[in-house]
Each structure stands twice: as C-alpha cells, then as structure tokens.
Short mmCIF file of C-alpha atoms in Angstrom, two decimals:
data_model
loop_
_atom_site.label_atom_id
_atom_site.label_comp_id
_atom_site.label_asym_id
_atom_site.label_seq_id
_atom_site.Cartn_x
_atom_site.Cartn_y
_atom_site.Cartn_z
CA UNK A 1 -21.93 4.49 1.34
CA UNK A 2 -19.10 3.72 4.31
CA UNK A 3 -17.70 7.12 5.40
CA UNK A 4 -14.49 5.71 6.57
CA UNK A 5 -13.67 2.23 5.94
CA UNK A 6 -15.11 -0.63 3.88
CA UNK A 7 -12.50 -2.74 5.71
CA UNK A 8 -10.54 -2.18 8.93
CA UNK A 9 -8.06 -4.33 10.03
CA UNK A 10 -7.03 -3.15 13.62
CA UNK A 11 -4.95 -3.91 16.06
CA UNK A 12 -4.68 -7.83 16.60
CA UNK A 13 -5.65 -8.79 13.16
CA UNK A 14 -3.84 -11.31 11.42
CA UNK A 15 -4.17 -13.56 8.69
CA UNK A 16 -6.77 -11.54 7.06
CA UNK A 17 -7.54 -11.97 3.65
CA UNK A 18 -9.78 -9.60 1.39
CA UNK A 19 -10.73 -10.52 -2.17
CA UNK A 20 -12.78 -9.01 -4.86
CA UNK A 21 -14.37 -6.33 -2.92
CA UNK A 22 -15.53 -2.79 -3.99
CA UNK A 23 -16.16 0.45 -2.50
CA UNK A 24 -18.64 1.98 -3.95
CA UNK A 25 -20.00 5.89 -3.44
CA UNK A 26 -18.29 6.60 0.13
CA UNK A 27 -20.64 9.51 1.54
CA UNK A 28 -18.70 11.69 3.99
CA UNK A 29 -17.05 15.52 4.13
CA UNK A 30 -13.42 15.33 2.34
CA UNK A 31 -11.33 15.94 5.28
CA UNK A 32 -9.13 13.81 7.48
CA UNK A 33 -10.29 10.38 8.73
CA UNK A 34 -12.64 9.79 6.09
CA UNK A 35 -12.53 7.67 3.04
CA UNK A 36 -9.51 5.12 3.86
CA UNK A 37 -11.35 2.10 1.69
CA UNK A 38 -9.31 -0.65 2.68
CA UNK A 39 -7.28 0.33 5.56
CA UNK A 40 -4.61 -2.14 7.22
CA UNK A 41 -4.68 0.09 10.46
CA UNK A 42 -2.45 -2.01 12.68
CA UNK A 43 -3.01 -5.55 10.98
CA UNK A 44 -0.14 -7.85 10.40
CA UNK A 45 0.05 -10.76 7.90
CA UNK A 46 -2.88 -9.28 5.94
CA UNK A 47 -3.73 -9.65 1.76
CA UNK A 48 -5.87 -7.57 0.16
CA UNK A 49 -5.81 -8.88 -3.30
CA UNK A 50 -8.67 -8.22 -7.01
CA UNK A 51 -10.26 -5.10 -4.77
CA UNK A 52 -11.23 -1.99 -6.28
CA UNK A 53 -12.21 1.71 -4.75
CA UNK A 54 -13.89 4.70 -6.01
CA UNK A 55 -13.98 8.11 -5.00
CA UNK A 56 -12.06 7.55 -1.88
CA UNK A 57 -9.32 9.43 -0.48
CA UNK A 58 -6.32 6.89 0.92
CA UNK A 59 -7.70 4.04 -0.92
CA UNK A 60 -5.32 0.94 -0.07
CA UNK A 61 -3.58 2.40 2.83
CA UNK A 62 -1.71 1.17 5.77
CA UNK A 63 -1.67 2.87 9.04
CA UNK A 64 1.09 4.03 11.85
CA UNK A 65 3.40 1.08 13.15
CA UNK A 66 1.73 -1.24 11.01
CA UNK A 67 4.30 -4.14 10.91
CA UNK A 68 3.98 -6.12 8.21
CA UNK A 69 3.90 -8.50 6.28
CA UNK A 70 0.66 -6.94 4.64
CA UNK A 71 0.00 -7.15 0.67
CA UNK A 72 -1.80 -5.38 -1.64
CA UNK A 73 -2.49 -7.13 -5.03
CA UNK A 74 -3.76 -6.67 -8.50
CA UNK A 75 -6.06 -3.45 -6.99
CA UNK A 76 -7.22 -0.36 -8.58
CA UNK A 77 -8.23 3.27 -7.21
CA UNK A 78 -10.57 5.61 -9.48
CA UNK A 79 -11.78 9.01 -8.74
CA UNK A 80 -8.84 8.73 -6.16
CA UNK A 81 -8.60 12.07 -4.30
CA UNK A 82 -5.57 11.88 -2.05
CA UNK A 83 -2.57 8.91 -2.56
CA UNK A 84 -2.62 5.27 -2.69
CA UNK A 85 0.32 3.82 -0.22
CA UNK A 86 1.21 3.89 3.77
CA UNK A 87 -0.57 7.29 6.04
CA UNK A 88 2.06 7.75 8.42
CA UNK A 89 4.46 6.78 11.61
CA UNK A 90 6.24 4.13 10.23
CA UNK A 91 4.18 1.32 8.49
CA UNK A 92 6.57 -1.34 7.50
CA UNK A 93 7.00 -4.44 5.64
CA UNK A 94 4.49 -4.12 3.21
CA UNK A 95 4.08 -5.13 -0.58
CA UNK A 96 1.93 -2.79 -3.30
CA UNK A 97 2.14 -5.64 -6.34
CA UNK A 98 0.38 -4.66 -9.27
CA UNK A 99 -1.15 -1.71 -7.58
CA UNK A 100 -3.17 1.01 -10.26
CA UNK A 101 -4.53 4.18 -9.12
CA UNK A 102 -5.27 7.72 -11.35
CA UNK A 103 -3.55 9.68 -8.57
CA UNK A 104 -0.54 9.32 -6.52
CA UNK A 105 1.31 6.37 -5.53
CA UNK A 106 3.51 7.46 -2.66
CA UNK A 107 6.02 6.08 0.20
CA UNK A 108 7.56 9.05 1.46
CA UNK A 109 8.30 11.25 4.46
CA UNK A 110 5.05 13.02 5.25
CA UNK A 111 6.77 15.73 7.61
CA UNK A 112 4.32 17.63 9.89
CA UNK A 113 1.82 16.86 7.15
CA UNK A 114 -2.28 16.37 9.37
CA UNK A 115 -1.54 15.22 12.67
CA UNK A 116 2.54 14.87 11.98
CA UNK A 117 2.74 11.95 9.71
CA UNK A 118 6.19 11.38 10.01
CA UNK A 119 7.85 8.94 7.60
CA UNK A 120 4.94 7.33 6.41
CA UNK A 121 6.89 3.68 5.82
CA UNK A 122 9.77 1.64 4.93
CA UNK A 123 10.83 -1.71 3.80
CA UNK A 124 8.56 -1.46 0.83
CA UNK A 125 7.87 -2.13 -2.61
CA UNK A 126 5.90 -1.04 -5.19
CA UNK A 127 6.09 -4.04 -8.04
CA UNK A 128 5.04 -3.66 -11.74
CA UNK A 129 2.48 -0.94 -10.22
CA UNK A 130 0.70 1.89 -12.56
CA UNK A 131 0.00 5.50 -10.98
CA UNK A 132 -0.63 8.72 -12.47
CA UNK A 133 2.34 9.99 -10.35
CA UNK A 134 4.84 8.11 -8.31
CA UNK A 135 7.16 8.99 -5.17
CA UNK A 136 9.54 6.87 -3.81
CA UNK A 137 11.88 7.99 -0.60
CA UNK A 138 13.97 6.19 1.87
CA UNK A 139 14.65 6.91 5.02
CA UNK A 140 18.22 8.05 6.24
CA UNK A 141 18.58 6.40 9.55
CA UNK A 142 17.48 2.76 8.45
CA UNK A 143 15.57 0.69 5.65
CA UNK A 144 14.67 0.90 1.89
CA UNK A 145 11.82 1.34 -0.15
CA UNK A 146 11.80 0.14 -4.03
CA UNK A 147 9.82 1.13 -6.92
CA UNK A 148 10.51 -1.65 -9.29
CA UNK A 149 8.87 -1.65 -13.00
CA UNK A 150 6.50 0.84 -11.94
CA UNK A 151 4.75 3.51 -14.51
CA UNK A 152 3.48 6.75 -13.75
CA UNK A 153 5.37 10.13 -13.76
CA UNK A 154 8.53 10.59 -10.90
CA UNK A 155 7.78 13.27 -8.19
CA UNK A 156 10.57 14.35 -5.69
CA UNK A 157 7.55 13.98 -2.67
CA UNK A 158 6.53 16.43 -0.50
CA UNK A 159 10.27 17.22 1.05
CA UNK A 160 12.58 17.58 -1.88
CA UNK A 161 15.56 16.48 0.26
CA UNK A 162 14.87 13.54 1.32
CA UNK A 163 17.14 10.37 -0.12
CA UNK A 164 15.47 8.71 -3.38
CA UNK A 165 14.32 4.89 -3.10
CA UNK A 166 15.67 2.51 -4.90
CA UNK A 167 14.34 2.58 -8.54
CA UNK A 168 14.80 -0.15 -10.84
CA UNK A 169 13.33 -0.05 -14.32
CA UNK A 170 11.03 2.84 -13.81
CA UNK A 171 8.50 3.33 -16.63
CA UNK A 172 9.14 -0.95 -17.92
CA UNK A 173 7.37 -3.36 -15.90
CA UNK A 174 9.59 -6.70 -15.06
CA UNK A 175 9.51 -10.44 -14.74
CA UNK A 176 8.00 -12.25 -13.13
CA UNK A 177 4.73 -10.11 -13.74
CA UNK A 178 3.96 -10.54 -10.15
CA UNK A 179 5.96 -11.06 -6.91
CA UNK A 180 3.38 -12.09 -4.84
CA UNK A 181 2.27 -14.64 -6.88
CA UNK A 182 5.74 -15.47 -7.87
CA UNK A 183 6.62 -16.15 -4.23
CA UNK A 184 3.29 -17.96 -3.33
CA UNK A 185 4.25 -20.05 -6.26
CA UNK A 186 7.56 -20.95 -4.84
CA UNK A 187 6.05 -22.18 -1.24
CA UNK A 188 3.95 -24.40 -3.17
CA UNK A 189 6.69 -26.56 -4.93
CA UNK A 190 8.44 -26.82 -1.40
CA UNK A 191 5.31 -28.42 0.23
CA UNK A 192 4.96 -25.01 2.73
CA UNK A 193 1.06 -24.92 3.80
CA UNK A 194 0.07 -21.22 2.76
CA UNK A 195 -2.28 -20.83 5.70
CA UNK A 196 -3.30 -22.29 8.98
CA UNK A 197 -6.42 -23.72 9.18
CA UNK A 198 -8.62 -22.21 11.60
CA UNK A 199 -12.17 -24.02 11.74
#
C-alpha cells in the first residue's frame, strides 16, 4: 500500500542489494511522483535482482544522473501503467537483464515530457528482456544503448528522429541466458571478492 516507493535508493547509496521483494496494491492518484516501485533515485553500485511489481507506474526505474553501475535482474512488472526503464536527465550505466513487463520497456529521449525529462539514459542494455513493446534510442552527442535478444514489439519512442540503439537479435534471446550472472560467474573463477564486507 506504498504510494511512491517500496524501495528508494537515494543519493549516497551504494552497494545495495534487493532480492525477492514485491509490491503489492500501491494506493495513490495516477499522476507524477507516484508509483516508482523500486526506484534507484541517485544510487550507485545497486542490484535489484527476483523482484516483482504490480499495478505500479515506473516499476524498476532509475532516476536523473543516476551513475551506475546499477542492475536489474530476472524482475517482472504486471498491471504496469507507464514504462519499465530510466525516468529522465541522464541515468547511466545501468543493466535491465532478464527484465519482463506487459507494457513498455523504454530507454529513450523523453523531450519536454513532465518536468523536461530529457534523455532519460545511456550506456545501457536491455539483455534477453521480454516487454509488450520495446524502444531503444541513442543519444547523438555521446554513448550507446543496446537491446540485445530482447522480445516485445519495436516502437520508434516518443521522438521519431532520434538515432536507433544498437539492436542485436531482436525478437531471439542469446547466450549466455544471462549477463549478469554470466559476469558474476567470471569474477568468481578469478578469485575477485563480489562484495565488501561491512559488519
């Protein structure tokens, strides 16, 4: 029953990791500001990972100048009323692996869309992810964003004209099934400690 956030991670968080979690029946007006389930606002470093939302708006979403590295993995969206992927003003670094929602999953220049979103993000990817509807864009001046064995229907975005993302076997996911894990995997058999231990 949160009206904005199950999970905020704001300015100064790092190293914040959020596992099987669900939002469940998020009672507020559907406007602005409201219903962001699991919301990497300004976090850095941050894994959201087996997490599920319903009836939210901006379900996994990252916030302006978020910078990354941030992850969300093997998550799901239902009854999702606005788009799964980064809000606006330049999130960046981030990783959607896995990702399912029954709307949109978008990284794309938001224009003067609410408060002047902006491009929303860059320098991500959307890996073996499943949307109803997907948008991909990259900016002009600098960065990529790749949609990589992702299914769901193409959509140009909201402005037509911006440059496409890089799209590599759209509508066929690809090996290995996950990057995330794939990568995590790789640390491990060269001995690097995944976290820091902190008590």
């Amino acid at each position: 029953n949160f009206g904005y956030c199950m999970v905020l991670m704001a300015e100064g968080a790092r190293y914040v990791t959020v596992t099987d979690c669900t939002s469940l029946h998020p009672v507020s007006v559907i406007t602005g500001s409201r219903r962001y389930a699991f919301h990497i606002a300004r976090g850095e470093m941050c894994l959201v990972t087996n997490c599920r939302a319903e009836e939210d708006r901006h379900a996994f979403v990252l916030g302006p100048r978020a910078s990354g590295p941030n992850v969300f993995a093997f998550c799901e969206s239902v009854g999702t009323m606005s788009d799964v992927g980064p809000h606006q003003r330049w999130a960046m670094g981030a990783l959607y692996d896995n990702q399912k929602t029954d709307n949109l999953l978008a990284v794309q220049d938001g224009g003067n869309n609410g408060t002047g979103h902006g491009w929303r993000g860059t320098n991500f990817i959307l890996w073996n992810c499943t949307a109803n509807r997907l948008v991909c864009q990259s900016p002009w001046a600098t960065g990529l964003n790749w949609c990589v064995g992702c299914i769901g229907t193409k959509e140009p975005g909201r402005l037509k004209d911006r440059l496409d993302g890089e799209w590599i076997s759209h509508g066929t996911p690809v090996s290995p099934a996950s990057l995330y894990e794939s990568q995590i995997s790789q640390r491990r058999e060269k001995g690097i400690r995944l976290t820091q231990i902190l008590f």
